[in-house]
PDB file of C-alpha atoms in Angstrom:
ATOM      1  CA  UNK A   1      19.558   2.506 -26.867  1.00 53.00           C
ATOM      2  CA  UNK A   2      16.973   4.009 -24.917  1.00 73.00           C
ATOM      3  CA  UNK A   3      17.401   2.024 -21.360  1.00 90.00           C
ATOM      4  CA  UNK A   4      15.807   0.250 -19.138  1.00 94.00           C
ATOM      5  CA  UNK A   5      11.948   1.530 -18.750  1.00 95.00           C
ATOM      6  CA  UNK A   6      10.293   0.738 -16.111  1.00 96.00           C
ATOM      7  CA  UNK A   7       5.915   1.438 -15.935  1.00 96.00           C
ATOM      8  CA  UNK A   8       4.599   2.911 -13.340  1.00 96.00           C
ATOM      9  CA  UNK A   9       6.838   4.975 -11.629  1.00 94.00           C
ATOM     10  CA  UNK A  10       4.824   4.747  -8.426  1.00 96.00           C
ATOM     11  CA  UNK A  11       2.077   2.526  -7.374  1.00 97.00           C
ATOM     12  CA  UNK A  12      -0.108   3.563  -4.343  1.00 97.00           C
ATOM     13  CA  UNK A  13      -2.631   0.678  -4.039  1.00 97.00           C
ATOM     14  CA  UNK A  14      -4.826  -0.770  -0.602  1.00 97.00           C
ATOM     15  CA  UNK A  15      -3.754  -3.420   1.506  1.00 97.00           C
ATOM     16  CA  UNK A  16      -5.865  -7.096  -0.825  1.00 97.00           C
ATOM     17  CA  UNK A  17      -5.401  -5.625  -4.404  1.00 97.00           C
ATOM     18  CA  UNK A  18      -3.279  -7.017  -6.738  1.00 98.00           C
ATOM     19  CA  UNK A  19      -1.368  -4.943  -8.789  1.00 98.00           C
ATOM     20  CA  UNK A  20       0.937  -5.312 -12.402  1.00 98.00           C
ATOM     21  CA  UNK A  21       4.628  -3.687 -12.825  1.00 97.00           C
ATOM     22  CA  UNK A  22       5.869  -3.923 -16.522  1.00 97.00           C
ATOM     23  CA  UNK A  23       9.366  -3.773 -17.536  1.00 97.00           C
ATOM     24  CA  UNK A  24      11.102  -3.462 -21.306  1.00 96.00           C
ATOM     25  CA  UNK A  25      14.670  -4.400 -21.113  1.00 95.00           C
ATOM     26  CA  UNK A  26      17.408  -2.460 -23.890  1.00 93.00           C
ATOM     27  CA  UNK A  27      16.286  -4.272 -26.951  1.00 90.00           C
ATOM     28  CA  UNK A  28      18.268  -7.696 -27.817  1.00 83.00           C
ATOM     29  CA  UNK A  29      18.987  -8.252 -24.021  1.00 89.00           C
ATOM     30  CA  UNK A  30      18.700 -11.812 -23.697  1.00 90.00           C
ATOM     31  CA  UNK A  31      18.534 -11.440 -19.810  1.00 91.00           C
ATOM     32  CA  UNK A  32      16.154  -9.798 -17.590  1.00 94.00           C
ATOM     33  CA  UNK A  33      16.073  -9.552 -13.660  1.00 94.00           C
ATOM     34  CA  UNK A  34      13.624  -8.309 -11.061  1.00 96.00           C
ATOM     35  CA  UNK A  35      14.997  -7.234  -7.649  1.00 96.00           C
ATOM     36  CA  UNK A  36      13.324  -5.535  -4.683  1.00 96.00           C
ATOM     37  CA  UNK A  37      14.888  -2.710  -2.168  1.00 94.00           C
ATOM     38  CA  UNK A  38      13.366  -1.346   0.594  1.00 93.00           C
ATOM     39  CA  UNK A  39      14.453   1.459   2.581  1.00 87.00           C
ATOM     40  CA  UNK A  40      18.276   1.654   3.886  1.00 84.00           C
ATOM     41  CA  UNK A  41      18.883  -1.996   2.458  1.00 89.00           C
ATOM     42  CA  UNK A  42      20.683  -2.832  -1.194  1.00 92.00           C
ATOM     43  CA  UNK A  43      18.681  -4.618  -4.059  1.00 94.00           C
ATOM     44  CA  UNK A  44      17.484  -7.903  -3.178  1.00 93.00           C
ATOM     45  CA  UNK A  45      17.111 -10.582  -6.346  1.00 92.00           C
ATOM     46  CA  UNK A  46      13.519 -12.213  -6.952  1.00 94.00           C
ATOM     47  CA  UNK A  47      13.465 -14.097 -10.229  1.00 94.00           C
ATOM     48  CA  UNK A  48      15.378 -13.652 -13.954  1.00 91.00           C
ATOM     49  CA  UNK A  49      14.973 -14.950 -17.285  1.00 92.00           C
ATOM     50  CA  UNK A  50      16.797 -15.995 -20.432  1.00 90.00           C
ATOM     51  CA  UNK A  51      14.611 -14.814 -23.334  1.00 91.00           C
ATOM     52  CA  UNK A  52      11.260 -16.038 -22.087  1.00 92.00           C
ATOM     53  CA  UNK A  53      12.351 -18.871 -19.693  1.00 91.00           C
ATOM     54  CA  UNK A  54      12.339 -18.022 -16.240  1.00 91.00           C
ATOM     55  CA  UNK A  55      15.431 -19.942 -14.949  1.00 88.00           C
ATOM     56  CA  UNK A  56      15.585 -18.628 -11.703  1.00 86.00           C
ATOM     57  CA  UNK A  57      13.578 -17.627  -8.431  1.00 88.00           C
ATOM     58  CA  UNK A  58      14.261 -16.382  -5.129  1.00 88.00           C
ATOM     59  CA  UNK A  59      13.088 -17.723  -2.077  1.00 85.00           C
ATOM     60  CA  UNK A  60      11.723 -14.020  -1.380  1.00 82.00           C
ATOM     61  CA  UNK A  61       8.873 -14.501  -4.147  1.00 85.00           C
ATOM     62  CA  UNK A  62       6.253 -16.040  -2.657  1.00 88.00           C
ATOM     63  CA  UNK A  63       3.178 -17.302  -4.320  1.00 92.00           C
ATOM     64  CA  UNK A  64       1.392 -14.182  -4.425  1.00 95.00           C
ATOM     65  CA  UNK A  65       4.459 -13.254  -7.388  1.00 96.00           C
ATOM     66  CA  UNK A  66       4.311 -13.922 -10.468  1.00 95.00           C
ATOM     67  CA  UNK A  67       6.284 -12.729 -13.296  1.00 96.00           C
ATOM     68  CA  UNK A  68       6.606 -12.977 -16.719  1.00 95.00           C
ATOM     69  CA  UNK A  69       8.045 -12.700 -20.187  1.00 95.00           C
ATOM     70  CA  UNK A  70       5.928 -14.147 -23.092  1.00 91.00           C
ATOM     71  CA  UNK A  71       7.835 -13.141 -25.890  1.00 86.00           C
ATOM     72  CA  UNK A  72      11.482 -12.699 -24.532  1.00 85.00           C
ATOM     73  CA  UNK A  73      11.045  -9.094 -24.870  1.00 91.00           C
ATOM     74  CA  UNK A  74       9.110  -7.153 -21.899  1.00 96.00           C
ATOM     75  CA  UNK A  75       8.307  -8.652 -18.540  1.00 97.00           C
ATOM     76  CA  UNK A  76       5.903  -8.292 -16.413  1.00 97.00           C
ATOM     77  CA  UNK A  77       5.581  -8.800 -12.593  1.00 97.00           C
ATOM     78  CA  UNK A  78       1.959  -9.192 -10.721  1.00 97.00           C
ATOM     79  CA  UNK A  79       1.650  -9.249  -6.706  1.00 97.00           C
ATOM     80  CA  UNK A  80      -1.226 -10.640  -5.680  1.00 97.00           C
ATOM     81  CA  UNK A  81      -3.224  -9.921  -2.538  1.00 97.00           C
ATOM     82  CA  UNK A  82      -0.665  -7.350  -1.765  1.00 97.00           C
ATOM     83  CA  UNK A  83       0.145  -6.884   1.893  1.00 96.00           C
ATOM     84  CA  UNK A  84       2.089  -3.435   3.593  1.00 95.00           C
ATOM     85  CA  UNK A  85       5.355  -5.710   3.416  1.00 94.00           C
ATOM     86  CA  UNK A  86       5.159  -5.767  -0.276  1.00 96.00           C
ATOM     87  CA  UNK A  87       5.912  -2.119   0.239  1.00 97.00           C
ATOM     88  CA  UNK A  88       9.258  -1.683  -2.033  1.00 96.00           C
ATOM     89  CA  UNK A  89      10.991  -0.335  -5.023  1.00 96.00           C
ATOM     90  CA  UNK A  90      11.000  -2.856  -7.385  1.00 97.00           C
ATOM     91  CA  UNK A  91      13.734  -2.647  -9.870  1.00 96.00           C
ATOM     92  CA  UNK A  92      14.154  -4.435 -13.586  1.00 96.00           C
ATOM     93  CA  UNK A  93      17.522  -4.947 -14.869  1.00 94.00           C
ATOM     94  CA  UNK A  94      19.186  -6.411 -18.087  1.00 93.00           C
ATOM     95  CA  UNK A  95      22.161  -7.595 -19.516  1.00 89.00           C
ATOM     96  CA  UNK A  96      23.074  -8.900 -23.081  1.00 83.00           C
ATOM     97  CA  UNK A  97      24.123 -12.347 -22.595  1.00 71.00           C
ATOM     98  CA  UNK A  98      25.566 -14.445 -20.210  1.00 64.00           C
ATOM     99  CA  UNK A  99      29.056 -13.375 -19.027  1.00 59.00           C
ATOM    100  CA  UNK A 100      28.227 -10.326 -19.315  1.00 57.00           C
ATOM    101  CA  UNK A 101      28.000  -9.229 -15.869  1.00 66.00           C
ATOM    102  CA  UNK A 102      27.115  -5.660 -16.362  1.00 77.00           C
ATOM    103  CA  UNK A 103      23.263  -5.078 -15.543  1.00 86.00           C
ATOM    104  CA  UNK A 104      21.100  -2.000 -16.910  1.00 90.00           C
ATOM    105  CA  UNK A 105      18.995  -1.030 -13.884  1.00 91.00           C
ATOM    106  CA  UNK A 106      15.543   0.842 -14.464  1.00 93.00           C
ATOM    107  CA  UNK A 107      14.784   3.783 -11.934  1.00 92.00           C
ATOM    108  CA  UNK A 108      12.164   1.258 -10.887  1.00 94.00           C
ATOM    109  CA  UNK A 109       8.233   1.346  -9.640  1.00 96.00           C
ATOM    110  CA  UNK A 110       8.118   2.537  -6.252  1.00 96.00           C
ATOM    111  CA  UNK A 111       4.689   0.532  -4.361  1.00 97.00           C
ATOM    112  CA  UNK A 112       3.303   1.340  -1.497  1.00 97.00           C
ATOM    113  CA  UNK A 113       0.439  -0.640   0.316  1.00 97.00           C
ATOM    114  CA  UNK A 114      -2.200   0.926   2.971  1.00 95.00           C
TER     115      UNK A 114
ATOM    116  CA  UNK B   1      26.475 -18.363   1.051  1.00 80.00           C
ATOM    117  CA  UNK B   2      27.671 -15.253  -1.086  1.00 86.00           C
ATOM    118  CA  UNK B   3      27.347 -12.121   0.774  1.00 90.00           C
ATOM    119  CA  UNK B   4      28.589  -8.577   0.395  1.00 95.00           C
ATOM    120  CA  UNK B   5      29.153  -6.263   4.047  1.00 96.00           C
ATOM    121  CA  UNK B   6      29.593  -2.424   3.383  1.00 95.00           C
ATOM    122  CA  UNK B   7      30.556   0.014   6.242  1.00 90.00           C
ATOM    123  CA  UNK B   8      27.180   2.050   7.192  1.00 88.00           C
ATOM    124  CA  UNK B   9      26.567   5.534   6.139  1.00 87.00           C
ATOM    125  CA  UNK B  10      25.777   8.313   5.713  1.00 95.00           C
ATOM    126  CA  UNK B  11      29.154   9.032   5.006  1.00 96.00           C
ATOM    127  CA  UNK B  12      29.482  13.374   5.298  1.00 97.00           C
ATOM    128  CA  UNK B  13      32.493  14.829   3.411  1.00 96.00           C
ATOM    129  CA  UNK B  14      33.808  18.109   2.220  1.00 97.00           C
ATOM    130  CA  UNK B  15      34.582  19.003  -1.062  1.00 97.00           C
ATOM    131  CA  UNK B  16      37.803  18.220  -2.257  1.00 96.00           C
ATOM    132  CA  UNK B  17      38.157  15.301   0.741  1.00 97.00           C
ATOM    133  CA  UNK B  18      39.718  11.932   0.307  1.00 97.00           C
ATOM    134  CA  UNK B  19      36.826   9.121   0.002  1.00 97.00           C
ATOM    135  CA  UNK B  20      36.897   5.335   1.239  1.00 97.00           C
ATOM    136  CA  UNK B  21      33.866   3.539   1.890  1.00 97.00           C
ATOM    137  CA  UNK B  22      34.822  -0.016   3.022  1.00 97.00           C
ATOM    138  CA  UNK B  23      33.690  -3.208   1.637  1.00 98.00           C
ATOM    139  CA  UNK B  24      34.198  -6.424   2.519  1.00 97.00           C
ATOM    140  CA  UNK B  25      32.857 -10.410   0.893  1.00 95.00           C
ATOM    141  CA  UNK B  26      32.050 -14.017   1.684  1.00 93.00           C
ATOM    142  CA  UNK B  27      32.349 -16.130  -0.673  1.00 89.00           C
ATOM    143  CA  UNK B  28      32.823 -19.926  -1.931  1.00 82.00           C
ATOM    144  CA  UNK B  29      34.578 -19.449  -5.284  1.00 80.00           C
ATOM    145  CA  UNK B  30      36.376 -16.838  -6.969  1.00 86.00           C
ATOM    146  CA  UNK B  31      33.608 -13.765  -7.817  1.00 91.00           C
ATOM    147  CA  UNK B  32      34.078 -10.853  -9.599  1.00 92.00           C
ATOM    148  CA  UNK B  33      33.217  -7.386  -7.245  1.00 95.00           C
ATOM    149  CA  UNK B  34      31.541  -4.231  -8.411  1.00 95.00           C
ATOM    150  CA  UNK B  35      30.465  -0.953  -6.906  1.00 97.00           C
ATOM    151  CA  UNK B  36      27.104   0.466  -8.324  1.00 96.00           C
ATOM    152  CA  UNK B  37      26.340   4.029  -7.682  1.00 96.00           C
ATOM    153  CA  UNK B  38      22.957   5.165  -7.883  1.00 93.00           C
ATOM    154  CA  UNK B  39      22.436   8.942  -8.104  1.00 92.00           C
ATOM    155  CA  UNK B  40      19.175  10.587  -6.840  1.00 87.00           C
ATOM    156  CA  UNK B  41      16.364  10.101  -8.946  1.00 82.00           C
ATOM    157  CA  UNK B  42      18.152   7.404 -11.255  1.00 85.00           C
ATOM    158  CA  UNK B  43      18.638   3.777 -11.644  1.00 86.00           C
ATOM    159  CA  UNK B  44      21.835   1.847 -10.596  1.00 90.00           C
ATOM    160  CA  UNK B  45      24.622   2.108 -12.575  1.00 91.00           C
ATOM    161  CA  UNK B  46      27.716   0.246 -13.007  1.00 92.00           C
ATOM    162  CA  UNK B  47      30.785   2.374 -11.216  1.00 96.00           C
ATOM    163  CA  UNK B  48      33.760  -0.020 -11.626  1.00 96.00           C
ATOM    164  CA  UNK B  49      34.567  -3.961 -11.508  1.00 94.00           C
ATOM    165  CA  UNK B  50      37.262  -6.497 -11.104  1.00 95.00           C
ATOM    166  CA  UNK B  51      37.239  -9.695 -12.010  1.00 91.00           C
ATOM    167  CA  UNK B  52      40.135 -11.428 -10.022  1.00 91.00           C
ATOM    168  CA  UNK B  53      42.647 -10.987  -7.344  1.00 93.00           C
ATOM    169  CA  UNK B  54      44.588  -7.754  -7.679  1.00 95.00           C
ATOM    170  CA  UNK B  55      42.857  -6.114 -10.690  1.00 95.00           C
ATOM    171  CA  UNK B  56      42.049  -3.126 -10.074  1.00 97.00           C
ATOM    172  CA  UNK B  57      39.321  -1.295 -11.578  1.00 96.00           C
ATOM    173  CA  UNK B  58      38.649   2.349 -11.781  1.00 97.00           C
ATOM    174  CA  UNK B  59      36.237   5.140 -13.167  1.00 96.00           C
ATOM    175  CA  UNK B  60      35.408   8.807 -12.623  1.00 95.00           C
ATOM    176  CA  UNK B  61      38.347   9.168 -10.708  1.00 97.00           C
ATOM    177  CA  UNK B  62      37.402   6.383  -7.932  1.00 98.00           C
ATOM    178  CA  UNK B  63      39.439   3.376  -7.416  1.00 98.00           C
ATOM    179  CA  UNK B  64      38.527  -0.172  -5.898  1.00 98.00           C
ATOM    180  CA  UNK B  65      41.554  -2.904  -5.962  1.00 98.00           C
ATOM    181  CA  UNK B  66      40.196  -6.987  -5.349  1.00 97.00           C
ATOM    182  CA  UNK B  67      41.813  -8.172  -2.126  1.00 96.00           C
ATOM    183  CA  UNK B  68      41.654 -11.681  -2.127  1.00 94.00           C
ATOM    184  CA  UNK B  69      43.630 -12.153   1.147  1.00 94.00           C
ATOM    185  CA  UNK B  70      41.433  -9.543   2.845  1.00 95.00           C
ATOM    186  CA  UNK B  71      38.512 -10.151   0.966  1.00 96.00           C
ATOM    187  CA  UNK B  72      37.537  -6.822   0.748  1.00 97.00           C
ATOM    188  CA  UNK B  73      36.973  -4.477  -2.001  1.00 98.00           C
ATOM    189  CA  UNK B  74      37.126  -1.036  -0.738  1.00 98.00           C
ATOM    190  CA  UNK B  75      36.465   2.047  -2.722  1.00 98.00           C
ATOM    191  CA  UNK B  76      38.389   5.131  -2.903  1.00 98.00           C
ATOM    192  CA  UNK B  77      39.018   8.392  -4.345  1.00 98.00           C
ATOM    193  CA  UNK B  78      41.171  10.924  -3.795  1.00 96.00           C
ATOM    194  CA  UNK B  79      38.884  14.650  -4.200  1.00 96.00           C
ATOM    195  CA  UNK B  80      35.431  14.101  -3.907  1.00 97.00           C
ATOM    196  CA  UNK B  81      33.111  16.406  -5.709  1.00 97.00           C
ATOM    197  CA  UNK B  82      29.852  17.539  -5.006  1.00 96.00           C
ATOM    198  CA  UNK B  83      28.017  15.365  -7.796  1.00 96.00           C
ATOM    199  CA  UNK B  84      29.569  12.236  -6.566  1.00 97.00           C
ATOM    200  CA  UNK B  85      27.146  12.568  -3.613  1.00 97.00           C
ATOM    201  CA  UNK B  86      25.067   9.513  -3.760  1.00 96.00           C
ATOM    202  CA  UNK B  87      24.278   6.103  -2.659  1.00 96.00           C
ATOM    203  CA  UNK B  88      27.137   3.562  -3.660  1.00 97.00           C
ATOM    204  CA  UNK B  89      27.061  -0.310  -3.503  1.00 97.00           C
ATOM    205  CA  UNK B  90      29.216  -3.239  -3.272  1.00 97.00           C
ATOM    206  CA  UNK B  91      28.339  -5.857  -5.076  1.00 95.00           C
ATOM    207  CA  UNK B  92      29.553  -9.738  -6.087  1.00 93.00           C
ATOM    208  CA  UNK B  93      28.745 -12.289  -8.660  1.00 89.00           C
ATOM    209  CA  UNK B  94      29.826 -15.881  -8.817  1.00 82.00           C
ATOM    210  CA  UNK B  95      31.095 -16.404 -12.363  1.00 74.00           C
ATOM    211  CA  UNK B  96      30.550 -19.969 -11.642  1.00 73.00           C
ATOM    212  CA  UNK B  97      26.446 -19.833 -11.834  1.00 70.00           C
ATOM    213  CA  UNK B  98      24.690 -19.446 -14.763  1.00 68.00           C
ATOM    214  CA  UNK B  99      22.502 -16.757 -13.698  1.00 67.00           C
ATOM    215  CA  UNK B 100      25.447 -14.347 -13.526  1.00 71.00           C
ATOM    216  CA  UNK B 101      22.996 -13.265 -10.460  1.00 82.00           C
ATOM    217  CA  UNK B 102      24.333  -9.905  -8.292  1.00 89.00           C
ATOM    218  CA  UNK B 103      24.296 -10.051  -4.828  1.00 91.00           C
ATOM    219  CA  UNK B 104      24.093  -6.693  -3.049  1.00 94.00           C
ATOM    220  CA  UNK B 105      25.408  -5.066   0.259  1.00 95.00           C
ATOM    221  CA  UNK B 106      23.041  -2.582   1.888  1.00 94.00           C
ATOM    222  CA  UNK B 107      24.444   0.684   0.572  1.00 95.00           C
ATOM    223  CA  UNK B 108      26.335   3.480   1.723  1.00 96.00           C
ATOM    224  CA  UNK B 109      24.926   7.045   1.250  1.00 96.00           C
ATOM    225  CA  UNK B 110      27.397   9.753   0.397  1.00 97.00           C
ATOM    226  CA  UNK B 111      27.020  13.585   1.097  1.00 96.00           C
ATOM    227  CA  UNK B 112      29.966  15.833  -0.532  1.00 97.00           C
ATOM    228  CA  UNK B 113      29.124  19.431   1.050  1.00 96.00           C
ATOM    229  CA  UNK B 114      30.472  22.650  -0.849  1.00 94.00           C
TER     230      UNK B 114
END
């Protein structure tokens, strides 16, 4: 069991470029989640999946978001057109099966925007 | 809707000092409660968790008992040490969705000074 890894740690990008956060969950997790936390404020859910279907997403991810999980193993999540709002840790989490309300957090991908 | 309210920080103790950091919930149904703890530099973690009215559920010496007529979930412990400073959350899922989803409150940063 080697945890939740999160790629990259940090992100520095420009205000307009899109950028890619990848995510590999503790292997056989069935469930993945994405949250977001900025500064002084708890995680905030976006979107999670069951294997590869993506059952749920938050009003927060608009329609420059879009994440991912082909295979029902890593996940990806892409911001498009990224603005200094996007400006966040973004944090992957996992859990083994429903019921099982214990989530593995990441350390996460820090982004910030210019 | 589900929410989680958690009393401000930073919270400033001495070693050895007795810890509560309040918590209180909204909610429609019956959710289990949880207190994360993330630790500088590292992911959340799972602290404790109850599941219904009364349990109590405990770890590392800290303490958090599910008050359904106060709805509140306050954490406690009796001698702080200086590696439990850190940033602790309250936290609630509705066993009732599907997503098993956890909804966050802001935090509550915790310094223990020697």
């Amino acid at each position: 069991d080697t945890g939740v890894s999160q790629d990259p740690r940090h992100k520095i990008t420009k205000r307009g470029q899109n950028v890619t956060f990848r995510c590999d969950p503790i292997s056989e997790h069935n469930r993945l989640y994405w949250y977001r936390q900025t500064l002084g404020q708890g995680p905030e859910f976006l979107t999670y999946f069951q294997n590869e279907a993506q059952l749920e997403k938050s009003r927060l991810l608009s329609d420059r978001f879009s994440a991912e999980r082909p295979k029902g193993s890593f996940s990806t999540l892409e911001i498009q057109r990224t603005e200094q709002g996007d400006s966040a840790m973004y944090l992957c989490a996992s859990s083994p099966t429903r019921g099982n309300e214990k989530l593995f957090f990441g350390s996460g991908t820090q982004l910030s925007v210019l | 809707g589900n929410s989680v309210t958690q009393m401000e920080g930073p919270v400033t103790l001495s070693e050895e000092a007795f810890l509560t950091i309040n918590c209180t919930y909204t909610a429609t149904g019956y959710p289990s409660l949880f207190w994360y703890v993330q630790y500088p530099g590292e992911g959340l973690q799972l602290l404790l968790k109850a599941t219904k009215a009364d349990d109590k559920g405990s770890n590392k010496g800290f303490e958090a008992t599910y008050r359904k007529e106060t709805t509140s979930f306050h954490l406690e412990k009796g001698s702080v040490q200086v590696s439990d400073s850190a940033v602790y959350f309250c936290a609630l899922s509705d066993p009732m969705n599907r997503d098993d989803k956890i909804i966050f409150g802001k935090g509550t940063r915790l310094h223990i000074l020697p």
